[in-house]
PDB file of C-alpha atoms in Angstrom:
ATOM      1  CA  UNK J   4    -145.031-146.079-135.189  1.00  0.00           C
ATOM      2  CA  UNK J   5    -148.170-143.849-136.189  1.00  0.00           C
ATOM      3  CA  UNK J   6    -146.138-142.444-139.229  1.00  0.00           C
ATOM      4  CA  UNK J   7    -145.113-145.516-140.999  1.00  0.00           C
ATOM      5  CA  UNK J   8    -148.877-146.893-140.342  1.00  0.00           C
ATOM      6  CA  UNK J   9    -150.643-147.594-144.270  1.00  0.00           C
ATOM      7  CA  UNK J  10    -153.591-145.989-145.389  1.00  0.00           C
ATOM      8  CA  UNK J  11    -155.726-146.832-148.606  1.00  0.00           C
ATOM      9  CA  UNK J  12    -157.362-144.619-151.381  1.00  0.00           C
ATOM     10  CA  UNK J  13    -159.779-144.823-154.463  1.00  0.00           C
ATOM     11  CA  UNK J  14    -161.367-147.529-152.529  1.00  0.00           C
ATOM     12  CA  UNK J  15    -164.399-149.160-154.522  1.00  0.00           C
ATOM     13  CA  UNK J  16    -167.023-152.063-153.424  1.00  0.00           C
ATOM     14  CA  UNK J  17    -168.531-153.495-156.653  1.00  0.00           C
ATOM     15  CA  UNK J  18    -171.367-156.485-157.132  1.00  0.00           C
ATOM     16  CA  UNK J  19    -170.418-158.854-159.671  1.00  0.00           C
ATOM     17  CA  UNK J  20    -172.727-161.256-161.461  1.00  0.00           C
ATOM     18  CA  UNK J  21    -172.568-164.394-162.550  1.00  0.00           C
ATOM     19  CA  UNK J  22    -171.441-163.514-166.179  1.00  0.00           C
ATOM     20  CA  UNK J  23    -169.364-161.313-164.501  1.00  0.00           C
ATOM     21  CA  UNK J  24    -170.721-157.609-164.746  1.00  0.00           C
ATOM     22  CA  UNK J  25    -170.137-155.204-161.994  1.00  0.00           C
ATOM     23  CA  UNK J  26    -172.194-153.043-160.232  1.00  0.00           C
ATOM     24  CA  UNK J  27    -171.820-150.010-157.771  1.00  0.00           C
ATOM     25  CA  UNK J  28    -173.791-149.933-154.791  1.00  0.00           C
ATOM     26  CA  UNK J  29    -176.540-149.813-153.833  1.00  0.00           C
ATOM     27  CA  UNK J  30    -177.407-153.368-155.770  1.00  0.00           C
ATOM     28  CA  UNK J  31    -179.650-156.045-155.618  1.00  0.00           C
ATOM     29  CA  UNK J  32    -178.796-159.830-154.019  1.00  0.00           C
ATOM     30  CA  UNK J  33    -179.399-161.100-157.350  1.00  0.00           C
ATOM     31  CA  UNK J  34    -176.483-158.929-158.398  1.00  0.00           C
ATOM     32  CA  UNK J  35    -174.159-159.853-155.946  1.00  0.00           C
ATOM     33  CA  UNK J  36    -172.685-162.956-156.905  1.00  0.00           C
ATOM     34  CA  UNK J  37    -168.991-161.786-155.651  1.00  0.00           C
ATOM     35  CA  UNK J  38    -168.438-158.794-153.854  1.00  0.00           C
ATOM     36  CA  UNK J  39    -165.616-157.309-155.128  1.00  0.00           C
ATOM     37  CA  UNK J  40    -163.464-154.521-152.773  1.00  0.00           C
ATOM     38  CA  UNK J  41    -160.567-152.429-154.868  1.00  0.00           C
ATOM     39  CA  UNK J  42    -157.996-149.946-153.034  1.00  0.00           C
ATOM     40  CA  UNK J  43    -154.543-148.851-153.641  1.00  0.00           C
ATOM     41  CA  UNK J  44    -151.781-148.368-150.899  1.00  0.00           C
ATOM     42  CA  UNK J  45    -151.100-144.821-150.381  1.00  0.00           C
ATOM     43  CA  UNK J  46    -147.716-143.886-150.583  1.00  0.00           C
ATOM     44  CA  UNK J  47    -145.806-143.881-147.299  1.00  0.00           C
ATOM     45  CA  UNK J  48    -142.162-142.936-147.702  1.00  0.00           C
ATOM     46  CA  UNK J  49    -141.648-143.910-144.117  1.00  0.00           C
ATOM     47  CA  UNK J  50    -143.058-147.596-143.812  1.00  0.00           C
ATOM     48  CA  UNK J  51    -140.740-150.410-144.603  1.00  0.00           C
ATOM     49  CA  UNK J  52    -140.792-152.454-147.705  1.00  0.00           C
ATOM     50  CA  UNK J  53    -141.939-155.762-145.998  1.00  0.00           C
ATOM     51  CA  UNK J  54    -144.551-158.293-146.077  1.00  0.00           C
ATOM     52  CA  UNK J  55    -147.749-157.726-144.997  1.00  0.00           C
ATOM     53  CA  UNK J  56    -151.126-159.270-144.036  1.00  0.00           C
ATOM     54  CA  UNK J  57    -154.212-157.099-145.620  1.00  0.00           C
ATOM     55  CA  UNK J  58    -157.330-157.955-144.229  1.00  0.00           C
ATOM     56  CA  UNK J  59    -161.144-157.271-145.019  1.00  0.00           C
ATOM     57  CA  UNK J  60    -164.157-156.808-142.794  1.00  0.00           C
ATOM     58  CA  UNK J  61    -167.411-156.549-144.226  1.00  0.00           C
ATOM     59  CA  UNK J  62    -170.193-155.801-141.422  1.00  0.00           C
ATOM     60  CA  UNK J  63    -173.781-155.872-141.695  1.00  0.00           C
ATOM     61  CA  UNK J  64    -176.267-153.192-140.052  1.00  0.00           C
ATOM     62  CA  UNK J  65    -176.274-155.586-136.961  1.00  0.00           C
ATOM     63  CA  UNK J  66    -172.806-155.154-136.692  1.00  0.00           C
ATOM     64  CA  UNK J  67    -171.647-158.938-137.400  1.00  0.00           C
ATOM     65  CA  UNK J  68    -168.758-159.598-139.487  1.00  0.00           C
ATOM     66  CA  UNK J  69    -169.618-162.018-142.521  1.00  0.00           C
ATOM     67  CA  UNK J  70    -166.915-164.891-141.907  1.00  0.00           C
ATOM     68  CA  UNK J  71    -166.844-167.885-143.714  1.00  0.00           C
ATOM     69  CA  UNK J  72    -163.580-169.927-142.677  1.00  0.00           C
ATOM     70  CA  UNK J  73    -164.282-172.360-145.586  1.00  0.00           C
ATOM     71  CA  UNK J  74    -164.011-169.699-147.875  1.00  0.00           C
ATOM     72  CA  UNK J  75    -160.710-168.122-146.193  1.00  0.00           C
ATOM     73  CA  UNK J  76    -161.840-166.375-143.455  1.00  0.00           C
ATOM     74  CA  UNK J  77    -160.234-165.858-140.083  1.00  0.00           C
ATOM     75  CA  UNK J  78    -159.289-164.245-136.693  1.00  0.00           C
ATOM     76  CA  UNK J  79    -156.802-161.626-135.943  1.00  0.00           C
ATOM     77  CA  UNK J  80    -156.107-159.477-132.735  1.00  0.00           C
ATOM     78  CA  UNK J  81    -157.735-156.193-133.077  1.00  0.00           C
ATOM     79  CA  UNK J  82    -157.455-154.077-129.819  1.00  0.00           C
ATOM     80  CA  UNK J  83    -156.536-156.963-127.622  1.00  0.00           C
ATOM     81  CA  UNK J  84    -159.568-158.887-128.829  1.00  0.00           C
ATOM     82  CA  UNK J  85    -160.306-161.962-131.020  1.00  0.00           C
ATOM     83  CA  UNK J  86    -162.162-160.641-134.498  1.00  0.00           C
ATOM     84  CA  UNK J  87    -163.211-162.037-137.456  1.00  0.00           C
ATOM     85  CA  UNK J  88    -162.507-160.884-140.760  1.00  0.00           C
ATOM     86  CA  UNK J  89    -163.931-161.636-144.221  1.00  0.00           C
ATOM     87  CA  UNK J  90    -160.874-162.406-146.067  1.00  0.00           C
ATOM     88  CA  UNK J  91    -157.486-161.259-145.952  1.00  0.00           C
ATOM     89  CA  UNK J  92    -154.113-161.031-149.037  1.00  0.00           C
ATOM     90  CA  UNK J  93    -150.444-161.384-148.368  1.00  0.00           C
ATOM     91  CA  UNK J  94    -149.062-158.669-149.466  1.00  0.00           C
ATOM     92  CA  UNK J  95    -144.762-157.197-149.834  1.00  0.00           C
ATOM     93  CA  UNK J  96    -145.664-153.591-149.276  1.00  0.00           C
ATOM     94  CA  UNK J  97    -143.413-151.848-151.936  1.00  0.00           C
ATOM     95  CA  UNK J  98    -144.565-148.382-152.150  1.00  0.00           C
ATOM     96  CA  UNK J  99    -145.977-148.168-155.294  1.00  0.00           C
ATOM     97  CA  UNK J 100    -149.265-147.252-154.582  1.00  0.00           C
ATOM     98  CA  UNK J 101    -149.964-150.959-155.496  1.00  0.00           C
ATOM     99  CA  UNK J 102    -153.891-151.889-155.981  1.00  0.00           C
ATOM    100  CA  UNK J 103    -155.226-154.484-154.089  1.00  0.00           C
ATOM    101  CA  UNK J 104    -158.659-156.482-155.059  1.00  0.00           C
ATOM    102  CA  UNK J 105    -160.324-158.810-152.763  1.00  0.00           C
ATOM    103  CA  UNK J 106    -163.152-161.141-154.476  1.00  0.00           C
ATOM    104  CA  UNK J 107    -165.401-162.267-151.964  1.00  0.00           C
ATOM    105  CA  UNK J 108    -168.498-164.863-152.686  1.00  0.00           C
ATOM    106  CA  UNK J 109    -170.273-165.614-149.766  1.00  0.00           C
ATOM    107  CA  UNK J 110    -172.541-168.435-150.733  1.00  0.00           C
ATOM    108  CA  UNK J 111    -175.706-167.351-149.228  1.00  0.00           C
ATOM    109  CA  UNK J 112    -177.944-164.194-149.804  1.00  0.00           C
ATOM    110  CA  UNK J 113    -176.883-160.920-148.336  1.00  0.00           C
ATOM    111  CA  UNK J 114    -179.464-159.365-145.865  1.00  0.00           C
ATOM    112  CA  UNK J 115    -180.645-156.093-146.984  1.00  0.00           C
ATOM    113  CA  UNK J 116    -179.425-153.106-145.338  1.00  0.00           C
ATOM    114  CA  UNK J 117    -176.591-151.133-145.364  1.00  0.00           C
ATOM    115  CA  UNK J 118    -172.686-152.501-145.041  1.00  0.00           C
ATOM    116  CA  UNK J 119    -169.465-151.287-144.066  1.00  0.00           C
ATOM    117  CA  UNK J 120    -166.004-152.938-145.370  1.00  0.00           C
ATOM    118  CA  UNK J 121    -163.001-152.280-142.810  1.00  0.00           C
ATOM    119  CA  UNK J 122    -159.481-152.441-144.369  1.00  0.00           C
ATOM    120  CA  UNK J 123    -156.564-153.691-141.934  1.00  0.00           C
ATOM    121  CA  UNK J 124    -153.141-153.862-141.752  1.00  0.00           C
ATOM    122  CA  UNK J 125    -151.192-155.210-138.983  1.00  0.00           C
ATOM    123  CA  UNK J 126    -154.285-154.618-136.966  1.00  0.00           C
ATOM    124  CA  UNK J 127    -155.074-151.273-137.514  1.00  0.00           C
ATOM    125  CA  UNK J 128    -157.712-149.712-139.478  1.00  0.00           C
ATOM    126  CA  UNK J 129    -156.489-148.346-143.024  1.00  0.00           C
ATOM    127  CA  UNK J 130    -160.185-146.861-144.553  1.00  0.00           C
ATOM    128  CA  UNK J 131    -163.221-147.996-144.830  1.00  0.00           C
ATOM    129  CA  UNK J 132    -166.164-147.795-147.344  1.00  0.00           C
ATOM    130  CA  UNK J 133    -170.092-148.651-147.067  1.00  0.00           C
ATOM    131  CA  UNK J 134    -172.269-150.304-149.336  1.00  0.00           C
ATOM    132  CA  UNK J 135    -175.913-151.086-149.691  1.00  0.00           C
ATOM    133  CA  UNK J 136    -177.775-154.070-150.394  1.00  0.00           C
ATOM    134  CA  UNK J 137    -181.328-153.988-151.646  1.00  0.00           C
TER     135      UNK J 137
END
């Protein structure tokens, strides 16, 4: 049902170092030890308190999804297709505008250009942000 579907606000992408300052966008590789994606739940007085999967996409310019299964990556079924996603939280939905934060080190350098991070649920898209990498 369309109404009960989640959305997410006050969504932030942050680069955090390895002494652990963040950064907004657009930052440097050296910068980007852990990418670090913050949203809250929007309140939705018709969805169901229940467990959920959340799930993160980042994308680069190419459109390839940075997976990494080692590091908790994955597939889900988004419009009757096998994705990837980045990472992904299990979640009991509560309606509390709950914040979420994903923490996301990929291990290798980030290409420059710019980024998008999708936000699922239940495989549909919730927001999305963008990002740049210099």
């Amino acid at each position: 049902m369309i109404a009960s579907q989640l959305k997410v606000e006050n969504v932030a992408v942050v680069a955090v170092n390895s002494k652990g300052k963040e950064r907004p966008s657009p930052f440097k590789n050296r910068q980007l030890e852990k990418l670090k994606v913050e949203f809250n739940l929007a309140e939705n007085k018709v969805a169901p308190i229940e467990g959920k999967k959340i799930l993160i996409r980042v994308i680069d310019e190419n459109g390839q999804v940075i997976f990494d299964v080692a590091r908790g990556s994955g597939t889900f079924i988004l419009n009757g297709k096998e994705e990837f996603y980045t990472a992904s939280q299990e979640i009991l939905f509560d309606n509390t505008r709950q914040k979420l934060t994903f923490l996301y080190q990929k291990g290798t350098e980030y290409a420059s250009g710019d980024y998008t991070v999708e936000i699922y649920a239940d495989s549909y898209l919730m927001g999305k942000v963008q990002f740049t990498v210099k």
